[in-house]
PDB file of C-alpha atoms in Angstrom:
ATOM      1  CA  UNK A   4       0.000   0.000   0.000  1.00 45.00           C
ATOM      2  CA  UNK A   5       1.464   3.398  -0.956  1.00 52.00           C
ATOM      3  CA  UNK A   6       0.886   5.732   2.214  1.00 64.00           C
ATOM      4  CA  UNK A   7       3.277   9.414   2.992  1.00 63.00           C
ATOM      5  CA  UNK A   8       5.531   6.700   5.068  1.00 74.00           C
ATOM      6  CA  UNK A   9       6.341   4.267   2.274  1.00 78.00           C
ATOM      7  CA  UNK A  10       9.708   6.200   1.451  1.00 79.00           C
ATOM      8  CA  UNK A  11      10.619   6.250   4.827  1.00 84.00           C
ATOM      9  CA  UNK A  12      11.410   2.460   4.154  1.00 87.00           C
ATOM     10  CA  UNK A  13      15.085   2.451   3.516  1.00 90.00           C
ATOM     11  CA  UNK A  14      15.818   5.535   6.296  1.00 87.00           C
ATOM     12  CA  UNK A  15      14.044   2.987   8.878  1.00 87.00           C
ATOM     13  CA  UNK A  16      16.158   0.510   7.594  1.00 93.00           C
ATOM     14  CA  UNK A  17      19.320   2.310   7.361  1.00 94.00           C
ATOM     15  CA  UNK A  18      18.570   3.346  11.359  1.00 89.00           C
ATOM     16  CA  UNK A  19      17.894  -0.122  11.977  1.00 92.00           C
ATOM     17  CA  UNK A  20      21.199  -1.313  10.661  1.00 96.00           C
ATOM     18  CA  UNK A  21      23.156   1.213  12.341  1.00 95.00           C
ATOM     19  CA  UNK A  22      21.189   0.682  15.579  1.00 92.00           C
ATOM     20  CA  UNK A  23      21.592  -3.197  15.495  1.00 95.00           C
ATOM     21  CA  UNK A  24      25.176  -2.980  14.295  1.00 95.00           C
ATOM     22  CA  UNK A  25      26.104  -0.604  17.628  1.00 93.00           C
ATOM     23  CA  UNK A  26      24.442  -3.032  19.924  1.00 94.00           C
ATOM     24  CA  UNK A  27      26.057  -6.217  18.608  1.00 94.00           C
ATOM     25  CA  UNK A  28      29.301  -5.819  17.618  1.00 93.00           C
ATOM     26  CA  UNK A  29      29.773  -4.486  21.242  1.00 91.00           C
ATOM     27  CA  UNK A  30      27.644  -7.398  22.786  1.00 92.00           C
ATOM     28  CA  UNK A  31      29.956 -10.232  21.118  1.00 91.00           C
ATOM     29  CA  UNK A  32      33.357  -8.489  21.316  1.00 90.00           C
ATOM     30  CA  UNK A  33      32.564  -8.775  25.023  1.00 87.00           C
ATOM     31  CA  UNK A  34      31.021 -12.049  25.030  1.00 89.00           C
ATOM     32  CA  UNK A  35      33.922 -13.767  22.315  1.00 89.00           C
ATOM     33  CA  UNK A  36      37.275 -11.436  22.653  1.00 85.00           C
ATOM     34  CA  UNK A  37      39.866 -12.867  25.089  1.00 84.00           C
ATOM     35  CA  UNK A  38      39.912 -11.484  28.367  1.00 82.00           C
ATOM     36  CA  UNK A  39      42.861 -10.266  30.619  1.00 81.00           C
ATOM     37  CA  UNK A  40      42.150  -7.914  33.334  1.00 82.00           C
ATOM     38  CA  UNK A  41      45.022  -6.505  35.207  1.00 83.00           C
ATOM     39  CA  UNK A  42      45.398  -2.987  37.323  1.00 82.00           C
ATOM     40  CA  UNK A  43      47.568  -1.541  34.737  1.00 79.00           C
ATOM     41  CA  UNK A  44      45.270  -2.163  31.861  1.00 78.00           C
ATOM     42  CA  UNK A  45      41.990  -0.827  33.620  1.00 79.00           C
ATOM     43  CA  UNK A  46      43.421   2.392  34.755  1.00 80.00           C
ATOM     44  CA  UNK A  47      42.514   5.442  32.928  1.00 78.00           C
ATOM     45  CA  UNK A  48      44.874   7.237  30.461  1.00 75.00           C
ATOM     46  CA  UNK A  49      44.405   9.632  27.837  1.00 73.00           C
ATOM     47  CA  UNK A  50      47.028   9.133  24.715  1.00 77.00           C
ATOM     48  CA  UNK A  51      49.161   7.214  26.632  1.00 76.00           C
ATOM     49  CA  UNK A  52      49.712   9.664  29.394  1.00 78.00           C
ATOM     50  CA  UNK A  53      48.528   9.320  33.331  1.00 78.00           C
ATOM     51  CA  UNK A  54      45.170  11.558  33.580  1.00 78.00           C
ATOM     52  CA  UNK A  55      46.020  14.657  34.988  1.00 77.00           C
ATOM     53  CA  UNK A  56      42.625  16.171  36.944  1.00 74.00           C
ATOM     54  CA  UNK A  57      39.192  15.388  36.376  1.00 72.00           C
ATOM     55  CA  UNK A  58      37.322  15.639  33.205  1.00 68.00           C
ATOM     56  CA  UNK A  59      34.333  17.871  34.456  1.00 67.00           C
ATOM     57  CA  UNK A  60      36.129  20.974  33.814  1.00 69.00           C
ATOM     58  CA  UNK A  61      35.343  24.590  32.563  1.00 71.00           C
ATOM     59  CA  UNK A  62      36.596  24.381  29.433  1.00 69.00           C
ATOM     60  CA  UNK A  63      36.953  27.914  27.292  1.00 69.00           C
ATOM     61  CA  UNK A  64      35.255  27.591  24.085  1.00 69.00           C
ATOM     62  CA  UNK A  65      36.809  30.445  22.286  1.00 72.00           C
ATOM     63  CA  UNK A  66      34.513  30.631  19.413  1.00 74.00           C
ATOM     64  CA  UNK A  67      30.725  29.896  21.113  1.00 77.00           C
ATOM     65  CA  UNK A  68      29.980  33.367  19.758  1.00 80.00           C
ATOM     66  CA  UNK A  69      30.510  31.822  16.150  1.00 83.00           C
ATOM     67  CA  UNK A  70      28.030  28.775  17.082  1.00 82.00           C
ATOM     68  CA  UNK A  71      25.768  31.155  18.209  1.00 83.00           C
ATOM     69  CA  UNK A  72      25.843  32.981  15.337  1.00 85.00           C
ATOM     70  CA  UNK A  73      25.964  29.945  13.279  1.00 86.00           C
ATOM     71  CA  UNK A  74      22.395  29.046  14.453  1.00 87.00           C
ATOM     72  CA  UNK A  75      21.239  32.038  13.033  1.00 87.00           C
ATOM     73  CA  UNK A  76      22.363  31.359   9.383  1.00 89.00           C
ATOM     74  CA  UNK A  77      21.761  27.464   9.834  1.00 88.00           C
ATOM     75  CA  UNK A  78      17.934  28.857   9.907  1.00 88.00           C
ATOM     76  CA  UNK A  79      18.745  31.310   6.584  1.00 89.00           C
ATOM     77  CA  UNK A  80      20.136  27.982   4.575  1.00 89.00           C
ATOM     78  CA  UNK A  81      17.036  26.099   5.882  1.00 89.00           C
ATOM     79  CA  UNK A  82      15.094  28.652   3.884  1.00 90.00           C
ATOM     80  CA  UNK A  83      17.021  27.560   1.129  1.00 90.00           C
ATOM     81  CA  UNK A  84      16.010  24.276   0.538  1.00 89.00           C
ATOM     82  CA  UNK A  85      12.376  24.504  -0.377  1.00 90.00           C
ATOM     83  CA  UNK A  86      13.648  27.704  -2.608  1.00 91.00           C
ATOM     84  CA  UNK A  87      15.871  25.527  -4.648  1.00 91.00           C
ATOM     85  CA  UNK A  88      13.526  22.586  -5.257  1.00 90.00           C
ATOM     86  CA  UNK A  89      11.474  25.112  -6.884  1.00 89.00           C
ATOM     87  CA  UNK A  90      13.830  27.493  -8.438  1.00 89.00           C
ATOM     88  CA  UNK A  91      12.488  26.732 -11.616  1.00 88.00           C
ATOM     89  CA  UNK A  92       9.309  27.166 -11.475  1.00 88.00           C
ATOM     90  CA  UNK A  93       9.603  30.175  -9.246  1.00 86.00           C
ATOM     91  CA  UNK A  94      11.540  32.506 -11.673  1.00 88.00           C
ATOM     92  CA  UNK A  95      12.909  35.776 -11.566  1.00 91.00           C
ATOM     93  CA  UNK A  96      10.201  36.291  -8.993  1.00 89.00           C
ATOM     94  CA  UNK A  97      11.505  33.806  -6.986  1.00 89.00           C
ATOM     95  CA  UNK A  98      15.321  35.094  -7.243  1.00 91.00           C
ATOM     96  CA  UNK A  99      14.449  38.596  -6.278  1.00 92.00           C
ATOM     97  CA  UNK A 100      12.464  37.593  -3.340  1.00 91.00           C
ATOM     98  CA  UNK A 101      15.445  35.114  -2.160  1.00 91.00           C
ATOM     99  CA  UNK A 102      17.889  38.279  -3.237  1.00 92.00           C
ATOM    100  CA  UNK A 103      15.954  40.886  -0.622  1.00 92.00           C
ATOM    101  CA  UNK A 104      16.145  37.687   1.761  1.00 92.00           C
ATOM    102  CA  UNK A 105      19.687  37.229   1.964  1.00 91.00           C
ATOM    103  CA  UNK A 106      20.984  40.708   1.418  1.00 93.00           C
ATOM    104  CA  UNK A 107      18.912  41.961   5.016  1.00 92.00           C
ATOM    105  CA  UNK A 108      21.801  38.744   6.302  1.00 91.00           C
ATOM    106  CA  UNK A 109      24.582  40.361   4.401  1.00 92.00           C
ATOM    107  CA  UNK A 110      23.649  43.815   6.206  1.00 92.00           C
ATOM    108  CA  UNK A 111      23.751  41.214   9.528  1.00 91.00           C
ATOM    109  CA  UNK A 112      27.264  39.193   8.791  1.00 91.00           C
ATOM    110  CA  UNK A 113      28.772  43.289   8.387  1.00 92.00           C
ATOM    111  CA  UNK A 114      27.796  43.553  11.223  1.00 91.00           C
ATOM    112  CA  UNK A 115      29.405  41.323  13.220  1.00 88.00           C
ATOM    113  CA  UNK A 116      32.261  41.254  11.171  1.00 88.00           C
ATOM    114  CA  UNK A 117      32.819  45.163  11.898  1.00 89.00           C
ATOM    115  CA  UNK A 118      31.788  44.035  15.223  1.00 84.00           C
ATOM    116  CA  UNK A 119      34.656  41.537  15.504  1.00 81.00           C
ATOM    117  CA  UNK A 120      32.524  38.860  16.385  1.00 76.00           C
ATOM    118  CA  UNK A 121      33.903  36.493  14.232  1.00 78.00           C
ATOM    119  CA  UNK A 122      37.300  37.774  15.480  1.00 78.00           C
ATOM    120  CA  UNK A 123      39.232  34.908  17.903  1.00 73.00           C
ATOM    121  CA  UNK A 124      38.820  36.387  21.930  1.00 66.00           C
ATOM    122  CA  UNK A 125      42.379  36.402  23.527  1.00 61.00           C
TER     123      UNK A 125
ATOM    124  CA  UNK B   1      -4.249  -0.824  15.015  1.00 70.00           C
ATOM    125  CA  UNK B   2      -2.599   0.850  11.829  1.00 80.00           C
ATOM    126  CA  UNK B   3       1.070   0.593  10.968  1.00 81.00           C
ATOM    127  CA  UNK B   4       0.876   4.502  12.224  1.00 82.00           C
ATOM    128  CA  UNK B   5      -0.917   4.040  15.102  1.00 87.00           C
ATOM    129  CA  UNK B   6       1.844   1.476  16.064  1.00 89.00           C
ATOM    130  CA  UNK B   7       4.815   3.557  15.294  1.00 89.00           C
ATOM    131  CA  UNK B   8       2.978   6.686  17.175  1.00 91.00           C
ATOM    132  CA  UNK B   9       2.743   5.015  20.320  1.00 94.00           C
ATOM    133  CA  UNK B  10       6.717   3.895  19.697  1.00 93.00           C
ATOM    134  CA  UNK B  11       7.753   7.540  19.143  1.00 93.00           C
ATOM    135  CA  UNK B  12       5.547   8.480  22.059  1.00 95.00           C
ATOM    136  CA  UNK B  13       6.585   6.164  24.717  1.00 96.00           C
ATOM    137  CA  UNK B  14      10.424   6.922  23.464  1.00 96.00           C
ATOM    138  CA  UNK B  15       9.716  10.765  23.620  1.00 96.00           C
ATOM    139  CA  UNK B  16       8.666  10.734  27.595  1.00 96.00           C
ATOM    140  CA  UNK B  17      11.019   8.616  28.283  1.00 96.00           C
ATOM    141  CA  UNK B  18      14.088  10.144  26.735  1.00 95.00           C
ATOM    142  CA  UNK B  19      12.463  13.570  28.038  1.00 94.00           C
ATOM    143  CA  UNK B  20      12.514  11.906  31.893  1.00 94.00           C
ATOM    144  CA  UNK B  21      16.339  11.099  30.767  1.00 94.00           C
ATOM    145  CA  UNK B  22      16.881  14.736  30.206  1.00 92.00           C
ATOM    146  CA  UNK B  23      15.258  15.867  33.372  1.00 88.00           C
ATOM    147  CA  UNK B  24      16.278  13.052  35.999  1.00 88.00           C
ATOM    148  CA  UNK B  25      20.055  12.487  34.625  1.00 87.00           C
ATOM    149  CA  UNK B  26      22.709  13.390  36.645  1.00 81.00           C
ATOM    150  CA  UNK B  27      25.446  13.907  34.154  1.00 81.00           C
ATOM    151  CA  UNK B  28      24.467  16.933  32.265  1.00 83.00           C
ATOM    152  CA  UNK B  29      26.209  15.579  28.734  1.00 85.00           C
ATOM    153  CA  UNK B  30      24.048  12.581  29.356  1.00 89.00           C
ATOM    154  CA  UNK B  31      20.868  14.787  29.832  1.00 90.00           C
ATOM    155  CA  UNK B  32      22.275  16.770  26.400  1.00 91.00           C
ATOM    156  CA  UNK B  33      22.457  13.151  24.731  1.00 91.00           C
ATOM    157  CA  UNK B  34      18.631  12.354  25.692  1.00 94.00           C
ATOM    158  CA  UNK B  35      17.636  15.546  24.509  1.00 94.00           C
ATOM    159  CA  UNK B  36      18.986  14.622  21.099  1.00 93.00           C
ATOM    160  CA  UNK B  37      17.571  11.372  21.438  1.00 92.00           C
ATOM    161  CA  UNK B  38      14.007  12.962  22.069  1.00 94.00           C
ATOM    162  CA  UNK B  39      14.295  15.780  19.078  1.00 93.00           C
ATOM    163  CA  UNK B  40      15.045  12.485  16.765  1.00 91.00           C
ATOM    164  CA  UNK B  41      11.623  10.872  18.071  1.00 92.00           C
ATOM    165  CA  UNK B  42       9.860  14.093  18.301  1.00 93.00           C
ATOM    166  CA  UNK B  43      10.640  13.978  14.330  1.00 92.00           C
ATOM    167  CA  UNK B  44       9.591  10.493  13.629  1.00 91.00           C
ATOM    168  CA  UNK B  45       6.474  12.296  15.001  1.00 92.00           C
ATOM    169  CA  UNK B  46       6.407  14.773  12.542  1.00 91.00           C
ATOM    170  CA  UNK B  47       6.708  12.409   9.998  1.00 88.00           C
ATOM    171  CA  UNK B  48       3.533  10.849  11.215  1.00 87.00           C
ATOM    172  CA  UNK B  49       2.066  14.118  10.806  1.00 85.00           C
ATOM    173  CA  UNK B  50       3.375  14.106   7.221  1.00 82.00           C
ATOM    174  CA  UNK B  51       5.299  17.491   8.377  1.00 86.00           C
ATOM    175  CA  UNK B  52       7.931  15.845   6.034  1.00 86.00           C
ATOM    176  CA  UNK B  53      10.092  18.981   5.839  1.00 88.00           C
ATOM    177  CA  UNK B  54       9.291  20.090   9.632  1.00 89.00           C
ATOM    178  CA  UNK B  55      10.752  16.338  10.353  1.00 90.00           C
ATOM    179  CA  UNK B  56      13.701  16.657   8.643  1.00 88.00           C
ATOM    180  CA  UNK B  57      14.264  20.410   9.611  1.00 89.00           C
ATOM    181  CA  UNK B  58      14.000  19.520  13.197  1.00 89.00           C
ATOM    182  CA  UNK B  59      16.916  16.426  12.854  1.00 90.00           C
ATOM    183  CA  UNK B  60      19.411  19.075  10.825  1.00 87.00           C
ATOM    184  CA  UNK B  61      18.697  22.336  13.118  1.00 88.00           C
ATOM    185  CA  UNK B  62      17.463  20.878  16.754  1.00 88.00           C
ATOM    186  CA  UNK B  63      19.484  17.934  16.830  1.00 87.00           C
ATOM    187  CA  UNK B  64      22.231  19.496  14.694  1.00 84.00           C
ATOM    188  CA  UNK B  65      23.347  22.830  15.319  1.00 85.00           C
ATOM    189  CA  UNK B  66      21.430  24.013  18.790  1.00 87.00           C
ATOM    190  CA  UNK B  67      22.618  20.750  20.363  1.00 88.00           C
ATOM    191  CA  UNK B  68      26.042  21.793  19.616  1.00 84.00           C
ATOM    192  CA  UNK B  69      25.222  25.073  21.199  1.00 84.00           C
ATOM    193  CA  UNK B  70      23.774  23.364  24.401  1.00 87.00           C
ATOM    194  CA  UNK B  71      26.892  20.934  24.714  1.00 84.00           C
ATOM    195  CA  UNK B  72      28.689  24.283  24.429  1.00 82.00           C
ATOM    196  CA  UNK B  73      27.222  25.893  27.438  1.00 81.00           C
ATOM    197  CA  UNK B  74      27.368  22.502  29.708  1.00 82.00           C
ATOM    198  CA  UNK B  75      31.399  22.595  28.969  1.00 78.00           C
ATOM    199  CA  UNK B  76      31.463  26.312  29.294  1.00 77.00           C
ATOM    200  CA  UNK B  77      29.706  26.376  32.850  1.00 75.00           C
ATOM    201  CA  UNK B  78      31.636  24.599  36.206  1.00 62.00           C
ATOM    202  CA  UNK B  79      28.827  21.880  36.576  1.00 63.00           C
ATOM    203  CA  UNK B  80      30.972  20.247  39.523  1.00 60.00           C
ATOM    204  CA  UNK B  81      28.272  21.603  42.356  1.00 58.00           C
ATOM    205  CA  UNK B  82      25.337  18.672  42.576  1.00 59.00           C
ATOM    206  CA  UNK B  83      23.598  20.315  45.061  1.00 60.00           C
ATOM    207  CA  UNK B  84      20.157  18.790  45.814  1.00 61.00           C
ATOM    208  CA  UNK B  85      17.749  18.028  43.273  1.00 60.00           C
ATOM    209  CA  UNK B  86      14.674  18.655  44.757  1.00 66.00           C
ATOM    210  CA  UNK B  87      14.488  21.863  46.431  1.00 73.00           C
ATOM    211  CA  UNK B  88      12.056  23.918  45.744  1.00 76.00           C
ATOM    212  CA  UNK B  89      12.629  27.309  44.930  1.00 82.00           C
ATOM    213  CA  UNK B  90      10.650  30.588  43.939  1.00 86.00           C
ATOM    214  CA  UNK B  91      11.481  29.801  40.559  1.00 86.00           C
ATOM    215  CA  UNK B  92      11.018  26.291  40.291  1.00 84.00           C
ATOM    216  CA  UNK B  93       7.730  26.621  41.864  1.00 89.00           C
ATOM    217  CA  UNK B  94       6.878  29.209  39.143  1.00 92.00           C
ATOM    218  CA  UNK B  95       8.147  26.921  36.662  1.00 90.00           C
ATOM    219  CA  UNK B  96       6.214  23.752  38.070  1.00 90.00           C
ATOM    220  CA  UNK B  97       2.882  26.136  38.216  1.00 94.00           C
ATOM    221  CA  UNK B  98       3.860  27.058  34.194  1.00 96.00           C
ATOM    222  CA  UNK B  99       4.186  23.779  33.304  1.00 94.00           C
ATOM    223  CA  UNK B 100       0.579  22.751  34.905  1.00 96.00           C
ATOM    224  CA  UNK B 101      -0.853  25.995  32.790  1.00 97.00           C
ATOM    225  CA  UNK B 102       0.592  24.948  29.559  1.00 96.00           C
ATOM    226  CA  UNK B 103      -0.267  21.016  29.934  1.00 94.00           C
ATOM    227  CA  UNK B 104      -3.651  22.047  30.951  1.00 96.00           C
ATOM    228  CA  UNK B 105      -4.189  24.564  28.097  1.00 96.00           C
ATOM    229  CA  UNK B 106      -3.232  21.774  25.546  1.00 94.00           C
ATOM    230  CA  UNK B 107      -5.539  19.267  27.397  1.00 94.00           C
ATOM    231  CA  UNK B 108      -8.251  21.936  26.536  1.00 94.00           C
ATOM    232  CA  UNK B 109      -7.018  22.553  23.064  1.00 92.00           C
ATOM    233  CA  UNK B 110      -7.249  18.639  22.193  1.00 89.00           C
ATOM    234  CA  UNK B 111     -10.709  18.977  23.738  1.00 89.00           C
ATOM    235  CA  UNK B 112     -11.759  21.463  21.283  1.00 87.00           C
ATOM    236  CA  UNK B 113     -10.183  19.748  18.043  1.00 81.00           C
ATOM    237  CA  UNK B 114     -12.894  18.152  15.494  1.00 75.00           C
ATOM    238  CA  UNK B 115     -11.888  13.885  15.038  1.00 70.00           C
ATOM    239  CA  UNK B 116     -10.958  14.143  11.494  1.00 66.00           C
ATOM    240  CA  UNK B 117      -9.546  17.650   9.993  1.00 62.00           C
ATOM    241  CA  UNK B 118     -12.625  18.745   7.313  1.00 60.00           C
ATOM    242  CA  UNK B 119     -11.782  18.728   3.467  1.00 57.00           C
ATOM    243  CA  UNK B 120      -8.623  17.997   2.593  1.00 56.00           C
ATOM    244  CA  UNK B 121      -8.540  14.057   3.784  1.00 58.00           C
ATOM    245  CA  UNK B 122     -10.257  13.183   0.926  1.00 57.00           C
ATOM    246  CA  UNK B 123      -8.226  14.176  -1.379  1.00 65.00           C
ATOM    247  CA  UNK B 124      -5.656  11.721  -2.143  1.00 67.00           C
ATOM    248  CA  UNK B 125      -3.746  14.099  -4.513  1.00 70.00           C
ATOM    249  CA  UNK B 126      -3.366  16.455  -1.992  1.00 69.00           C
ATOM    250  CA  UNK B 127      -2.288  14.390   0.518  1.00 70.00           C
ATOM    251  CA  UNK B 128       0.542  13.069  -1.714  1.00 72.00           C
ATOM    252  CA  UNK B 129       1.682  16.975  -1.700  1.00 77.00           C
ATOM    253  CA  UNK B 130       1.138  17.591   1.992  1.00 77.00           C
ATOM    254  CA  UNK B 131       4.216  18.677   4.035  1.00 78.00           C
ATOM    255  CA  UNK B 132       6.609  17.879   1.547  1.00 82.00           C
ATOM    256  CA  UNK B 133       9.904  20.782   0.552  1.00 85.00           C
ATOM    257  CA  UNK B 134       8.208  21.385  -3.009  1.00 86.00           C
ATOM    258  CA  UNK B 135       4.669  22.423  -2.177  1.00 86.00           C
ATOM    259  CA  UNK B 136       6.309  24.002   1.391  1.00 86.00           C
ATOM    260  CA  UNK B 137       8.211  26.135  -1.502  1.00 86.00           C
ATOM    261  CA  UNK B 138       5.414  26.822  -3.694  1.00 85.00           C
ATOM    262  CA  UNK B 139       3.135  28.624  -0.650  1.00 86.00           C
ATOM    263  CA  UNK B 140       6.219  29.925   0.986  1.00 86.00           C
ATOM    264  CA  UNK B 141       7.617  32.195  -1.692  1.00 86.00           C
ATOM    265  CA  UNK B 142       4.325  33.279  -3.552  1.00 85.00           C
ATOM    266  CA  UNK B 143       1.452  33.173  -1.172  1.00 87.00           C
ATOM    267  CA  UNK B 144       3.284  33.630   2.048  1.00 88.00           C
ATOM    268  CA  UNK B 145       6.177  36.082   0.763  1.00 88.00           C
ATOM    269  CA  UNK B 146       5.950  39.207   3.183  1.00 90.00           C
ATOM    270  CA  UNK B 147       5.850  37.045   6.662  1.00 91.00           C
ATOM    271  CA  UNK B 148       9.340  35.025   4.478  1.00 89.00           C
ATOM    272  CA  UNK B 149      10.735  38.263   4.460  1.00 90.00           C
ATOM    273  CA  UNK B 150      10.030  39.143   7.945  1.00 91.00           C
ATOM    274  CA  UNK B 151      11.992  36.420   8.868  1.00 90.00           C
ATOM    275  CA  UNK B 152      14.818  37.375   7.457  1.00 91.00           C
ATOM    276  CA  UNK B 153      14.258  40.900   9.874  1.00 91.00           C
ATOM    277  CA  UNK B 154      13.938  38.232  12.658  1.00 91.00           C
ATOM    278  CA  UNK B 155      17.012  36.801  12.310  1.00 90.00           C
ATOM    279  CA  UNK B 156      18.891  40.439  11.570  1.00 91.00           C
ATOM    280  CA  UNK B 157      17.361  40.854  15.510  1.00 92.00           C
ATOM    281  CA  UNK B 158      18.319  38.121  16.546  1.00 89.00           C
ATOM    282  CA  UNK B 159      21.988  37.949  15.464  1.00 89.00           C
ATOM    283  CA  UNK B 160      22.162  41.767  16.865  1.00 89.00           C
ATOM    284  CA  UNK B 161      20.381  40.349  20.218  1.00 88.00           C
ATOM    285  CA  UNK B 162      23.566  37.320  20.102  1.00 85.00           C
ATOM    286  CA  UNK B 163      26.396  39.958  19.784  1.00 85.00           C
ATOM    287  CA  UNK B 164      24.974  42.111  22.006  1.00 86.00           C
ATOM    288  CA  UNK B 165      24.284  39.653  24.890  1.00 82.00           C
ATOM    289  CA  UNK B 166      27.480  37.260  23.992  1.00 77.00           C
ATOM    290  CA  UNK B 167      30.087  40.128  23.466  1.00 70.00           C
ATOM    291  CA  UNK B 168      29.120  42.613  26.320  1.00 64.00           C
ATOM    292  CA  UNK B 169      32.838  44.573  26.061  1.00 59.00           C
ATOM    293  CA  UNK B 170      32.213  45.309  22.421  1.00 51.00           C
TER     294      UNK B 170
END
């Protein structure tokens, strides 16, 4: 039967795949791989080194302010899409309109560019 | 029960539960995880909806780019102090009573919705159409062109609202 959901098919199945292959290769590398537990070998180290502090630190991301903005314009090139699909049949009509669209977020990356937004904090 | 009905009351059992996850978790990355979790169930609702675009726009900006945002803040802030959980606050107690009013409110909403939406059902045609990126485009650009625009003001705001609030010294 052909319903909305019928070309959802292969994305369930692609999830399904994915999902099963994360639960069993873990489940029989643990149940099959040899086993040798020793002090040195369950110890935590990070690239070889001893761990130095915890891990639930502050950690200074230096460019948040460019995630923030990037929200922003991840919500302009979501506008995109359903422009594109129908660029042809939209026309000149439709390039203008997408034109006075992205030129108000041209005035809005000046701006934080003269802002130094996009500049890295010291 | 329908394949849909089936698949509605997977998503929907999946959705509270990964949405207790968020709330109950101790480990705040943990709570950030479940939150992506629910945001990829809250689309498999949408897709039972036939929101088809809304579904996919909600895996590629919600569980995409603000989750990235949210992991962000959790490494930014010291979340060492796990002071009590429940304590209740001004605040929370505000929140708890906000919570009632908007659960409530959509209890009464539901109340007021007709069983089957009028017109359009019948029309198999249409429904083919219904939520998907083309016919989103085709409204969106002709019929719906000044509120399009005013988005694009909305976002101008916003990204002025961002600097102004993330990069107080400038």
């Amino acid at each position: 039967m052909e319903t909305p959901l019928t070309p959802y098919l292969p994305i369930a199945l692609v999830l399904l795949i994915a999902g099963g292959m994360a639960v069993i290769i873990p489940f029989f590398t643990g149940l099959l791989g040899p086993k040798s537990v020793n002090p040195v070998k369950s110890s935590t180290f990070e690239g070889g080194n001893i761990v130095v502090g915890s891990t639930r630190q502050r950690f200074a991301v230096k460019f948040y302010v460019v995630a923030l903005l990037f929200i922003v314009f991840d919500v302009e090139a979501v506008f995109l899409y359903p422009w594109a699909v129908n660029f042809k049949a939209l026309g000149w009509f439709g390039y203008a309109t997408m034109l006075v669209f992205a030129s108000t977020l041209v005035v809005a990356l000046i701006y934080i560019w003269k802002k130094g937004a996009l500049s890295w904090e010291s | 029960m329908s394949i849909e009905q089936v698949l509605f009351y997977v998503f929907a059992v999946a959705i509270v539960a990964s949405a207790s996850a968020v709330v109950f978790l101790r480990n705040p990355v943990g709570s950030a995880m479940s939150l992506v979790a629910c945001f990829f169930f809250l689309a498999g609702v949408y897709v039972l909806l036939w929101a088809h675009t809304i579904a996919a726009l909600q895996v590629l900006v919600y569980a995409g780019a603000i989750m990235v945002l949210f992991l962000f803040v959790i490494m930014l802030l010291s979340l060492t102090d796990t002071g009590p959980l429940v304590q209740l606050t001004p605040s929370r107690a505000a929140g708890a009573l906000a919570a009632v009013a908007v659960f409530s409110a959509l209890i009464v909403a539901l109340k007021k919705l007709p069983d089957v939406a009028p017109g359009w059902t019948a029309d198999p045609s249409q429904v083919a159409r219904f939520g998907t990126i083309q016919y989103l485009g085709e409204v969106l650009y002709t019929k719906w062109l000044f509120p399009f625009e005013a988005v694009s003001l909305l976002l101008l705001v916003a990204i002025v609202g961002a600097v102004v609030v993330a990069k107080p010294r400038i």
